[in-house]
Short mmCIF file of C-alpha atoms in Angstrom, two decimals:
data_model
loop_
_atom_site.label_atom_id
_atom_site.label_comp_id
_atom_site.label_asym_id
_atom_site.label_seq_id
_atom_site.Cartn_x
_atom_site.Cartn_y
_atom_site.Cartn_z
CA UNK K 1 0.00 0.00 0.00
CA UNK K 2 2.45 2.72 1.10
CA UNK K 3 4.58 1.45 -1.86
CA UNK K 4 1.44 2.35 -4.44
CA UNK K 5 1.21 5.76 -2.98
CA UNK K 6 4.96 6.50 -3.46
CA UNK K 7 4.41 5.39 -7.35
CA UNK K 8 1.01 8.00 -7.30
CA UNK K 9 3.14 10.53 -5.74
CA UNK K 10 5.52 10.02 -8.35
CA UNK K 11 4.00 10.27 -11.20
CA UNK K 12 1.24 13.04 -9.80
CA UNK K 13 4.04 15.56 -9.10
CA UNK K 14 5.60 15.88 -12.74
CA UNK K 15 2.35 15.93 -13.70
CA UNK K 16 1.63 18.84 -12.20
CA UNK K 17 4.24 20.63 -12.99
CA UNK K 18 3.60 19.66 -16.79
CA UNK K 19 0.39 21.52 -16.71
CA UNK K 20 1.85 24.48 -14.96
CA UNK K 21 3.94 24.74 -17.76
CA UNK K 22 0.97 24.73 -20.08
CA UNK K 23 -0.39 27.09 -18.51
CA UNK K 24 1.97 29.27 -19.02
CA UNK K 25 2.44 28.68 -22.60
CA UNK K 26 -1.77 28.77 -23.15
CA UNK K 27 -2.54 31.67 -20.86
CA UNK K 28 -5.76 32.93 -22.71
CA UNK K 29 -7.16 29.72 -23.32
CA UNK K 30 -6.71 29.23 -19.53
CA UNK K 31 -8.50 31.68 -18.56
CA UNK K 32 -11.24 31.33 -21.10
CA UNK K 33 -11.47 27.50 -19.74
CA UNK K 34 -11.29 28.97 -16.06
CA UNK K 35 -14.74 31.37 -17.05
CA UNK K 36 -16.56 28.44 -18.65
CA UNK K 37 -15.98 26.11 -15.62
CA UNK K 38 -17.18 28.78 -13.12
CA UNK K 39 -20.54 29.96 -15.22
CA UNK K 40 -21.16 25.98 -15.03
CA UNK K 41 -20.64 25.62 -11.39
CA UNK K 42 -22.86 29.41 -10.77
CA UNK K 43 -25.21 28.96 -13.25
CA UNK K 44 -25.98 25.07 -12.97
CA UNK K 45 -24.14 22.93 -10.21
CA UNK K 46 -25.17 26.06 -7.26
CA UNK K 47 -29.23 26.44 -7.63
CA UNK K 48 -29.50 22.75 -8.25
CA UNK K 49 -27.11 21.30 -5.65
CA UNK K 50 -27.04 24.44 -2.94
CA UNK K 51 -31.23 23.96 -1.17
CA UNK K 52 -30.92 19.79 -1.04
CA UNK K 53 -27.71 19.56 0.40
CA UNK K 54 -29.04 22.29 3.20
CA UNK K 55 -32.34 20.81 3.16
CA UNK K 56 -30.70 17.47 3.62
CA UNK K 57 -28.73 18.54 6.68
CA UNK K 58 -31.89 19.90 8.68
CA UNK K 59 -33.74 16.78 7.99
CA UNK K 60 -31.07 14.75 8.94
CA UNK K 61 -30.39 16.52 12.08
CA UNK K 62 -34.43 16.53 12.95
CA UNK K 63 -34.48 12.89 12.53
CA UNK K 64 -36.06 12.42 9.25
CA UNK K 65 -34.14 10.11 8.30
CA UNK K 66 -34.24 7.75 11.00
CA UNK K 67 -37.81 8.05 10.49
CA UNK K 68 -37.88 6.93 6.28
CA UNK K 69 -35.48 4.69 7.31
CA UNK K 70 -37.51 2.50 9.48
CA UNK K 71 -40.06 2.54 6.99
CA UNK K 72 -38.20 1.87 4.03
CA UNK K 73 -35.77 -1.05 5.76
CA UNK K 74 -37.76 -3.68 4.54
CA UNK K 75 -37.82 -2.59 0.74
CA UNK K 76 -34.13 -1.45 0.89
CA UNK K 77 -32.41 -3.96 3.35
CA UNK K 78 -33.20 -7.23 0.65
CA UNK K 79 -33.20 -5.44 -2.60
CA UNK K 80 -29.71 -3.16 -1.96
CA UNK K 81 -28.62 -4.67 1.20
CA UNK K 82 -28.36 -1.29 2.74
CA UNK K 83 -30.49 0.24 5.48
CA UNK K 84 -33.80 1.70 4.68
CA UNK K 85 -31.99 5.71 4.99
CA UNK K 86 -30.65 4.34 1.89
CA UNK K 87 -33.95 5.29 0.35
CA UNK K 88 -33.85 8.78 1.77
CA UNK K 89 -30.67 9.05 0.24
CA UNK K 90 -31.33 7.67 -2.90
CA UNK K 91 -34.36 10.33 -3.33
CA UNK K 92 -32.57 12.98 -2.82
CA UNK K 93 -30.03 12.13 -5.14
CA UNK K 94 -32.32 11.98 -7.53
CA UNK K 95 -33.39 15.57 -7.08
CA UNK K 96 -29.96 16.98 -6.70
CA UNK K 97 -27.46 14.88 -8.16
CA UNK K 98 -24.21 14.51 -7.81
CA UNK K 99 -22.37 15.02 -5.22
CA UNK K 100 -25.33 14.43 -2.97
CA UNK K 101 -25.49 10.98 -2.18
CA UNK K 102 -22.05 10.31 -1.43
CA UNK K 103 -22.38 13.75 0.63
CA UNK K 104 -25.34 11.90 3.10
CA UNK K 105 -23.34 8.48 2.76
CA UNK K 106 -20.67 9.90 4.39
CA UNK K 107 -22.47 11.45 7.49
CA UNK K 108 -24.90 8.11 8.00
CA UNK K 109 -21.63 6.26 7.88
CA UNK K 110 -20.09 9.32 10.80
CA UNK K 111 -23.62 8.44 13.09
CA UNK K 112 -22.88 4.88 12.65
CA UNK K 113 -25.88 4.08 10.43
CA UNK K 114 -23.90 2.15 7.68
CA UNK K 115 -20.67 0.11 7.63
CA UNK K 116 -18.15 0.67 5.04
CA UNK K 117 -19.09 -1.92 2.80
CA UNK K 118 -23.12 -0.49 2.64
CA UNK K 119 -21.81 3.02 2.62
CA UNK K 120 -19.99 1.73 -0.73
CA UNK K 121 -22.95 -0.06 -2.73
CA UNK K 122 -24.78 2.94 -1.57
CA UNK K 123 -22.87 5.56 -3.14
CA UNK K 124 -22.05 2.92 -6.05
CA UNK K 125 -26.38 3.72 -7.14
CA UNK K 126 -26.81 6.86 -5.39
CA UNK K 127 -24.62 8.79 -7.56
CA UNK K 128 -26.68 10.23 -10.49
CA UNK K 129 -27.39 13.20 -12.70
CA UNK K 130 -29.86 15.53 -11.86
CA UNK K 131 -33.41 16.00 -14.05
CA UNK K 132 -33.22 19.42 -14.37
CA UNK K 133 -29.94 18.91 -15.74
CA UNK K 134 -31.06 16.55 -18.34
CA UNK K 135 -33.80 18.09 -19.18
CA UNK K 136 -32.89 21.67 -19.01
CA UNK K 137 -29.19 21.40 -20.14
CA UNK K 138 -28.86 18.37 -22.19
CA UNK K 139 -32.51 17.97 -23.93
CA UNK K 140 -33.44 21.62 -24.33
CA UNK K 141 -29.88 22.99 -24.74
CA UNK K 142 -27.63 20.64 -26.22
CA UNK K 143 -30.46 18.54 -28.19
CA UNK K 144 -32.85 21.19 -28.95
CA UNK K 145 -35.32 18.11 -28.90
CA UNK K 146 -37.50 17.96 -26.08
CA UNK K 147 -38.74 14.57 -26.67
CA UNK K 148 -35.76 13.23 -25.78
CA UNK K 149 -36.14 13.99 -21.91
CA UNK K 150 -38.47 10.95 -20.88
CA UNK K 151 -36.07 8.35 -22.14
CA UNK K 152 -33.19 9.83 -21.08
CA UNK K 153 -34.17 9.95 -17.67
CA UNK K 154 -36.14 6.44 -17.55
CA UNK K 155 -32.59 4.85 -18.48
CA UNK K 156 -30.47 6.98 -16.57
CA UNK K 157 -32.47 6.14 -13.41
CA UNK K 158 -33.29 2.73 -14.65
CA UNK K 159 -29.37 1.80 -14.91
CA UNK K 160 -28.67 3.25 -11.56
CA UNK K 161 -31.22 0.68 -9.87
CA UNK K 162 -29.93 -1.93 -12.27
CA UNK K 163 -26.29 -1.38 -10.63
CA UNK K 164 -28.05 -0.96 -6.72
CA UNK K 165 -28.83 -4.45 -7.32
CA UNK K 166 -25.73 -5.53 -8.87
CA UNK K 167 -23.84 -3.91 -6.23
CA UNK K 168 -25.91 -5.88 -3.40
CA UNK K 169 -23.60 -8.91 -3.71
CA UNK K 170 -20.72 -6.80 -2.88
CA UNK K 171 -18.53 -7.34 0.26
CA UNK K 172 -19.71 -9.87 2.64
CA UNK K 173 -22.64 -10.57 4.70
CA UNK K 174 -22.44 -8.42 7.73
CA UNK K 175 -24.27 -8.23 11.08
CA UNK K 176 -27.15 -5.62 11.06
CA UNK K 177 -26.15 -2.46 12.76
CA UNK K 178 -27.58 -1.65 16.51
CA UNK K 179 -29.11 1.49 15.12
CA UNK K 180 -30.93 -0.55 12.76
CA UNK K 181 -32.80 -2.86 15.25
CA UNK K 182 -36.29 -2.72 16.02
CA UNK K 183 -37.38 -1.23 19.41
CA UNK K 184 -37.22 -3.27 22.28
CA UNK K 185 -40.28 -1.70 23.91
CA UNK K 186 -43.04 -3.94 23.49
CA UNK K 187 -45.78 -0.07 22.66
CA UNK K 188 -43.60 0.19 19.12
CA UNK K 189 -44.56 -3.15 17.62
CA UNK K 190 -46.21 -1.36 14.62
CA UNK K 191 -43.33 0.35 12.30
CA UNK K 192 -45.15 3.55 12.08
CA UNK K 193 -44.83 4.38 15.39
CA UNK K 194 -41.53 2.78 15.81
CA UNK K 195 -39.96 5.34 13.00
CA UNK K 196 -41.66 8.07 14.91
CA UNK K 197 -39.88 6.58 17.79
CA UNK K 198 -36.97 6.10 16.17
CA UNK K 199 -37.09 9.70 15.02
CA UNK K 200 -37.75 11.27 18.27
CA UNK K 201 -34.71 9.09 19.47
CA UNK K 202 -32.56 10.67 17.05
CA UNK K 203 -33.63 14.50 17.27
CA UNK K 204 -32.95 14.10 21.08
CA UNK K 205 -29.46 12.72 20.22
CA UNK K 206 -28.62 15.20 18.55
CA UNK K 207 -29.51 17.90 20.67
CA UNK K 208 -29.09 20.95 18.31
CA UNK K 209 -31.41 23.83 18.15
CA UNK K 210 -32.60 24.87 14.98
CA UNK K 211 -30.20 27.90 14.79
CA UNK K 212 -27.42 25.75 15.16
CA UNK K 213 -28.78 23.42 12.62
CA UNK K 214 -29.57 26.20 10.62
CA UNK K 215 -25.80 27.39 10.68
CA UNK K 216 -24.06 23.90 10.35
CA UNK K 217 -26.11 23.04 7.53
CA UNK K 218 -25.14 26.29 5.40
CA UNK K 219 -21.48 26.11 6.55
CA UNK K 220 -21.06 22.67 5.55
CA UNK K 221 -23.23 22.53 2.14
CA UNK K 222 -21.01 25.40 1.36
CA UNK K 223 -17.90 23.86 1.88
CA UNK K 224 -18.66 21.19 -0.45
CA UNK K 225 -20.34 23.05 -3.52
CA UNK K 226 -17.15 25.83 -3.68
CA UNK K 227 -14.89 22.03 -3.77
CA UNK K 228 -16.82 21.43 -6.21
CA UNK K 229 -17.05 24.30 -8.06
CA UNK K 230 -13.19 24.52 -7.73
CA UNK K 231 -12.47 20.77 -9.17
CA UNK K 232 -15.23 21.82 -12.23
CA UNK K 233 -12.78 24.50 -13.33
CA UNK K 234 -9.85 22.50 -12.48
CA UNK K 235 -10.78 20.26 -14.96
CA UNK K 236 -12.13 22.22 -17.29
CA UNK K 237 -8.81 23.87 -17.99
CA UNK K 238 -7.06 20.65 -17.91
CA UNK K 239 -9.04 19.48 -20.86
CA UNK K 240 -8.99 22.78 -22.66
CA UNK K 241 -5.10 22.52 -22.35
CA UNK K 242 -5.32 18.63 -23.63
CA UNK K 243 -7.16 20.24 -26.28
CA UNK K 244 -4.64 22.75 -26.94
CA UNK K 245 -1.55 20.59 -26.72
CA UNK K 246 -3.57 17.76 -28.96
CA UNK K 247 -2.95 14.69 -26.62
CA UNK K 248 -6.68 13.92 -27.09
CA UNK K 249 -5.92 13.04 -30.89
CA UNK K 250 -4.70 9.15 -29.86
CA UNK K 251 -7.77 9.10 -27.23
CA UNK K 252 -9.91 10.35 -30.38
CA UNK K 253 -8.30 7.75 -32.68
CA UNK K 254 -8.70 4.55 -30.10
CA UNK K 255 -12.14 5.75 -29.80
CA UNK K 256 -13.30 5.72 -33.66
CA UNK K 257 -11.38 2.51 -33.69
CA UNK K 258 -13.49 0.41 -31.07
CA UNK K 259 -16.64 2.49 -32.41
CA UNK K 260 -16.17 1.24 -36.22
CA UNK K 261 -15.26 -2.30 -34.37
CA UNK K 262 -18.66 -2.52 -32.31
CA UNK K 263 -20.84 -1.10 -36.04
CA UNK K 264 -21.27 2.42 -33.94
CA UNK K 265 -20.74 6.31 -35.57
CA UNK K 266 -17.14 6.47 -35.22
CA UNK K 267 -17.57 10.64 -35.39
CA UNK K 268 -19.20 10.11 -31.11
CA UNK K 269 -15.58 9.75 -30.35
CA UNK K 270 -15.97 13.50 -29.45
CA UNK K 271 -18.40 12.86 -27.22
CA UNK K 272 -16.83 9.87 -25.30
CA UNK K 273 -13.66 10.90 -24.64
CA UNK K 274 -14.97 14.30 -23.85
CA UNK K 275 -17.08 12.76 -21.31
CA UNK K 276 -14.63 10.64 -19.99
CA UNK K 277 -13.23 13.88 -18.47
CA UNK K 278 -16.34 16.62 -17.62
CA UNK K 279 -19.84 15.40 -18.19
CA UNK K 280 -21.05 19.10 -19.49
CA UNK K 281 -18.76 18.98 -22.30
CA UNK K 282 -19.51 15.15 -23.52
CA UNK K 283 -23.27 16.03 -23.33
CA UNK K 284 -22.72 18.99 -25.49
CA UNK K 285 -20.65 17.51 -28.06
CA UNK K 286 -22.83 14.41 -28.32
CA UNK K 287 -25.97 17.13 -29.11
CA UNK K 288 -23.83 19.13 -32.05
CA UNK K 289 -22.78 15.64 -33.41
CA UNK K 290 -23.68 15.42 -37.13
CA UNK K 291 -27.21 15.17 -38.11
CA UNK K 292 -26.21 12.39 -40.75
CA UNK K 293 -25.93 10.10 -37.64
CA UNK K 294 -28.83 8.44 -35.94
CA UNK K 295 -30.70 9.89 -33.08
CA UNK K 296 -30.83 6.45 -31.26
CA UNK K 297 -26.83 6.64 -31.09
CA UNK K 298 -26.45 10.27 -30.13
CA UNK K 299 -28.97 10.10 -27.15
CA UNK K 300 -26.82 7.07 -25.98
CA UNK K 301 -23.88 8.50 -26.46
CA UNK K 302 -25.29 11.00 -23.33
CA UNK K 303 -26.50 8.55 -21.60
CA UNK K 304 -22.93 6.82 -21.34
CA UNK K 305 -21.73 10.45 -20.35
CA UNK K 306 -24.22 11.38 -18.07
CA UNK K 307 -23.97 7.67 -16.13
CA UNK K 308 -20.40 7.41 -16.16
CA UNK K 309 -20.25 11.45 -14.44
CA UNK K 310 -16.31 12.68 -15.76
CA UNK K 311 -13.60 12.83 -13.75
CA UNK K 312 -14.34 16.08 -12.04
CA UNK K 313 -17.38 13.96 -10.83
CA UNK K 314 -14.71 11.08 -9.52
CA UNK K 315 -12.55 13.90 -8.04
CA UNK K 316 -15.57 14.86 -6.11
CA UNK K 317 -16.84 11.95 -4.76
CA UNK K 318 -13.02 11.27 -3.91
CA UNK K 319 -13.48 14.62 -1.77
CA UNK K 320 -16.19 13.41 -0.18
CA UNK K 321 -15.49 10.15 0.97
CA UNK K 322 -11.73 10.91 1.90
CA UNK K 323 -12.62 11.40 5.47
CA UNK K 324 -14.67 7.71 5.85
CA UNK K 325 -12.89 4.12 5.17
CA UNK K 326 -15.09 3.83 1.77
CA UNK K 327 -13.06 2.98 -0.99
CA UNK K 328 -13.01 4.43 -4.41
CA UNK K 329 -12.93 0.82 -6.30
CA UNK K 330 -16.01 -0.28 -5.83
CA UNK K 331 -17.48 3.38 -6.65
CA UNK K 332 -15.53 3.07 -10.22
CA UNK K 333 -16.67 -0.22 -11.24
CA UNK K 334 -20.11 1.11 -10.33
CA UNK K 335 -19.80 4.08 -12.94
CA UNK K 336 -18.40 1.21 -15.19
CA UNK K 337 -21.89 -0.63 -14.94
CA UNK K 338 -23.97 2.53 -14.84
CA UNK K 339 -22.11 3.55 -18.09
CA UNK K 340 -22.54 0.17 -20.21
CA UNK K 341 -26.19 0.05 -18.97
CA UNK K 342 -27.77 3.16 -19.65
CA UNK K 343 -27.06 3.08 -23.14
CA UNK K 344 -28.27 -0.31 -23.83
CA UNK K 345 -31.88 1.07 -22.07
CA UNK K 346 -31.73 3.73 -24.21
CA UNK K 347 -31.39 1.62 -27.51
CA UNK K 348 -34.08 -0.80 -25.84
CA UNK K 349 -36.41 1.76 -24.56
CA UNK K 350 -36.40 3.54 -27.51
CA UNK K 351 -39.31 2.24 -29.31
CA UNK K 352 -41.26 2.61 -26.42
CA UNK K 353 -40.51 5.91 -26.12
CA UNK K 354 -40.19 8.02 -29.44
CA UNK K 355 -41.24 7.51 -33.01
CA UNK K 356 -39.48 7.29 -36.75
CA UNK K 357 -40.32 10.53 -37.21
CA UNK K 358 -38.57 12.12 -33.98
CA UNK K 359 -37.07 15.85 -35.05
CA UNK K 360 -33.73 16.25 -35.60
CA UNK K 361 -31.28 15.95 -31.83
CA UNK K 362 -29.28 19.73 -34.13
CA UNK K 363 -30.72 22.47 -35.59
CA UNK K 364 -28.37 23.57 -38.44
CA UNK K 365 -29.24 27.04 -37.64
CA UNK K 366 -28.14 26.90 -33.86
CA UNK K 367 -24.75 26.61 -33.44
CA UNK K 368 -22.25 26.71 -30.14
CA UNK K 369 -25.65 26.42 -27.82
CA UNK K 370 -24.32 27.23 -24.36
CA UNK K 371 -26.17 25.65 -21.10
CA UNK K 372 -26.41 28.75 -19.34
CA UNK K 373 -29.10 30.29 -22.29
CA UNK K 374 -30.74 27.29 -21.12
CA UNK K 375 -30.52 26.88 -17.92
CA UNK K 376 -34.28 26.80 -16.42
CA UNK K 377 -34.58 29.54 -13.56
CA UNK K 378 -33.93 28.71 -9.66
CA UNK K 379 -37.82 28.46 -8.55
CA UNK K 380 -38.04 26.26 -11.66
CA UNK K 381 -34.80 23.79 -10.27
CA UNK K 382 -36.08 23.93 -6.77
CA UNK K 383 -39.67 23.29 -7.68
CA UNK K 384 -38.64 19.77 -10.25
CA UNK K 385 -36.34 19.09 -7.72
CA UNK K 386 -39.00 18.90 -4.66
CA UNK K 387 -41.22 17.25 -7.17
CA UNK K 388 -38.45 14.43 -8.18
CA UNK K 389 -37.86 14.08 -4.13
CA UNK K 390 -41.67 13.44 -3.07
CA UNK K 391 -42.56 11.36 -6.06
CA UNK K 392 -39.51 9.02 -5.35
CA UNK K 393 -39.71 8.62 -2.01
CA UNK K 394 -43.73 7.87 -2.68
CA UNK K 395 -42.50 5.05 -4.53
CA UNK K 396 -40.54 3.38 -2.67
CA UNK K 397 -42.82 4.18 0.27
CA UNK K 398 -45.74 2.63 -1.56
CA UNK K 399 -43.32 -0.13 -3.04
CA UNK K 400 -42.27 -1.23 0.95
CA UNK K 401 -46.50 -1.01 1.50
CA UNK K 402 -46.52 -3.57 -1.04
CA UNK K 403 -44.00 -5.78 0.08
CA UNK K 404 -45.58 -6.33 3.08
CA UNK K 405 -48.80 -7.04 1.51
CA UNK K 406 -47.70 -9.56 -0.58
CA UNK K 407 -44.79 -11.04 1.80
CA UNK K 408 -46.73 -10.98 5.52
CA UNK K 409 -44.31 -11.40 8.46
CA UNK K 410 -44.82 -14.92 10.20
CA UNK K 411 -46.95 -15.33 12.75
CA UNK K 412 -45.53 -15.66 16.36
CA UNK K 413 -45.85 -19.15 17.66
#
């Protein structure tokens, strides 16, 4: 281990130093890169990231949590094998995207509420685009195709399920956590009243008033959106200078290589390998992709991008989780999964979804669209994202009702 980090250290230090001196050399484009980065982070990342992660924090310290997750325990515990705050989690994801969910992963796993291993196939599904992203940005923006949206968020979401499942038969069985017991007074039988318990239990635990609630939880969420905003511009000027220098053209050309191998548009090589770095700039080139090439391929093309999040995204979650034993492995071969399955939904869902006659994903007469003339307005991001939040955690609520209908606990003998 200590002999790996040496090697990183190694090679991360000239590195560093390499880009310096590209930054030097590409001063303008640097700061043009710098710009772009920052109106992403202000104009998109901040409305729609900024209200959950406070909101999330209050809830969290009034016991909400506690409260979904005795409810949702028996939907989440066999289908995800992590706790039933999982589901809160997973909602508010959702609404938000990333960073979120590896944000509340990280301080269930400080209050004891997950183990390392759950913490890690709980971030592994929790980590997903937001709508108004994809519908605002990448459908209306990028696209100019509004029909697009449904699909592209049925798969998205779709996938990420499709991995919380996969992702349940990783690590080992473990013993279930004290905070995840039932009550041991005999009154809290029924599981409503045992998450109210269980909520009341945890709101005197913690002990803060609301001020001091109020404070933490705008300290904190502000600490981790100016990270991210920081690592967004970070690497937005370390692709602009790979873009610069032209180190991308062998990335490019392996690209088009395995594209033209697996019968795809070699020309989505833009896309890709754009993606494989920031996710704004792989949605965007996917949209102005030639109009000679399929829909079908273009949407998936953003769906890889979107599920597979950029490095920046990595970088973030890396951030995150730095202070907690979870590992970043099991998080990468997640995005892996997410990556190769949302496109395949996409290709499957699509007859479902749209028609032959679907408009074209590029106008000819639009050219360079930017997100930001796009961007939907902040009551508009905090309104979808409330929506997104209630209707998902209605699901699964209604989802665990059904579970219990159909599988009855045994009777005591």
């Amino acid at each position: 281990m200590n002999v790996s980090k040496r090697i990183m250290q190694i090679l991360v230090i000239p590195a560093l130093l390499f880009f310096c001196v590209l930054m030097a050399l590409y001063p303008s484009e640097t700061w043009h890169a710098s710009v772009r980065g920052l109106s992403i982070w202000w104009d998109v990342l901040f409305p729609s990231l900024f209200p959950f992660l406070v909101l999330s924090e209050l809830l969290l310290g009034f016991g909400i949590v506690h409260f979904l997750g005795t409810l949702l325990n028996p939907l989440m515990r066999p289908i995800f094998r992590v706790p039933g705050s999982g589901g809160f989690v997973f909602a508010v994801s959702c609404a938000s995207g990333y960073p979120t969910g590896a944000k509340l992963t990280a301080q269930l796993w400080e209050q004891k509420l997950v183990t390392r291993e759950e913490g890690e196939r709980l971030v592994a599904f929790t980590t997903s685009s937001d709508p108004i992203f994809m519908i605002g940005a990448v459908s209306v923006g990028f696209f100019h195709n509004t029909s697009i949206a449904p699909i592209l968020v049925a798969s998205h979401y779709s996938a990420a399920i499709l991995v919380g499942v996969l992702m349940r038969f990783h690590g080992r069985p473990t013993a279930t956590l004290p905070s995840e017991s039932p009550p041991a007074h005999g009154e809290h039988r029924n599981r409503f009243l045992s998450a109210i318990y269980a909520m009341h239990e945890a709101r005197q635990a913690d002990g803060r008033t609301l001020g001091e609630l109020l404070r933490h939880a705008i300290s904190s969420s502000l600490r981790l959106i100016i990270i991210v905003g920081g690592l967004v511009v970070f690497f937005s000027v370390i692709m602009e200078l790979l873009v610069q220098t032209g180190w991308l053209g062998m990335l490019y050309t392996l690209t088009e290589q395995g594209l033209q191998l697996a019968g795809l548009p070699p020309s989505l090589s833009h896309s890709l390998v754009g993606g494989l770095f920031e996710v704004t700039l792989g949605a965007k080139q996917a949209g102005a992709a030639s109009t000679s090439i399929p829909l079908v391929f273009k949407v998936a093309a953003a769906a890889f991008v979107l599920s597979w999040g950029g490095l920046s995204v990595h970088a973030q979650i890396m951030s995150v989780l730095s202070n907690t034993p979870m590992r970043y492995g099991p998080f990468l071969l997640a995005r892996a999964i997410h990556a190769a399955i949302a496109p395949l939904l996409v290709i499957l869902l699509w007859p479902l979804f749209m028609n032959i006659s679907a408009s074209p994903a590029f106008l000819e007469n639009t050219l360079n669209p930017s997100v930001f003339d796009h961007t939907p307005g902040w009551n508009v991001i905090g309104i979808t994202g409330i929506k997104m939040f209630v209707g998902m955690l209605a699901t699964l609520l209604c989802l665990t009702w059904i579970r219990s209908l159909l599988i009855p606990k045994r009777s005591e003998k």
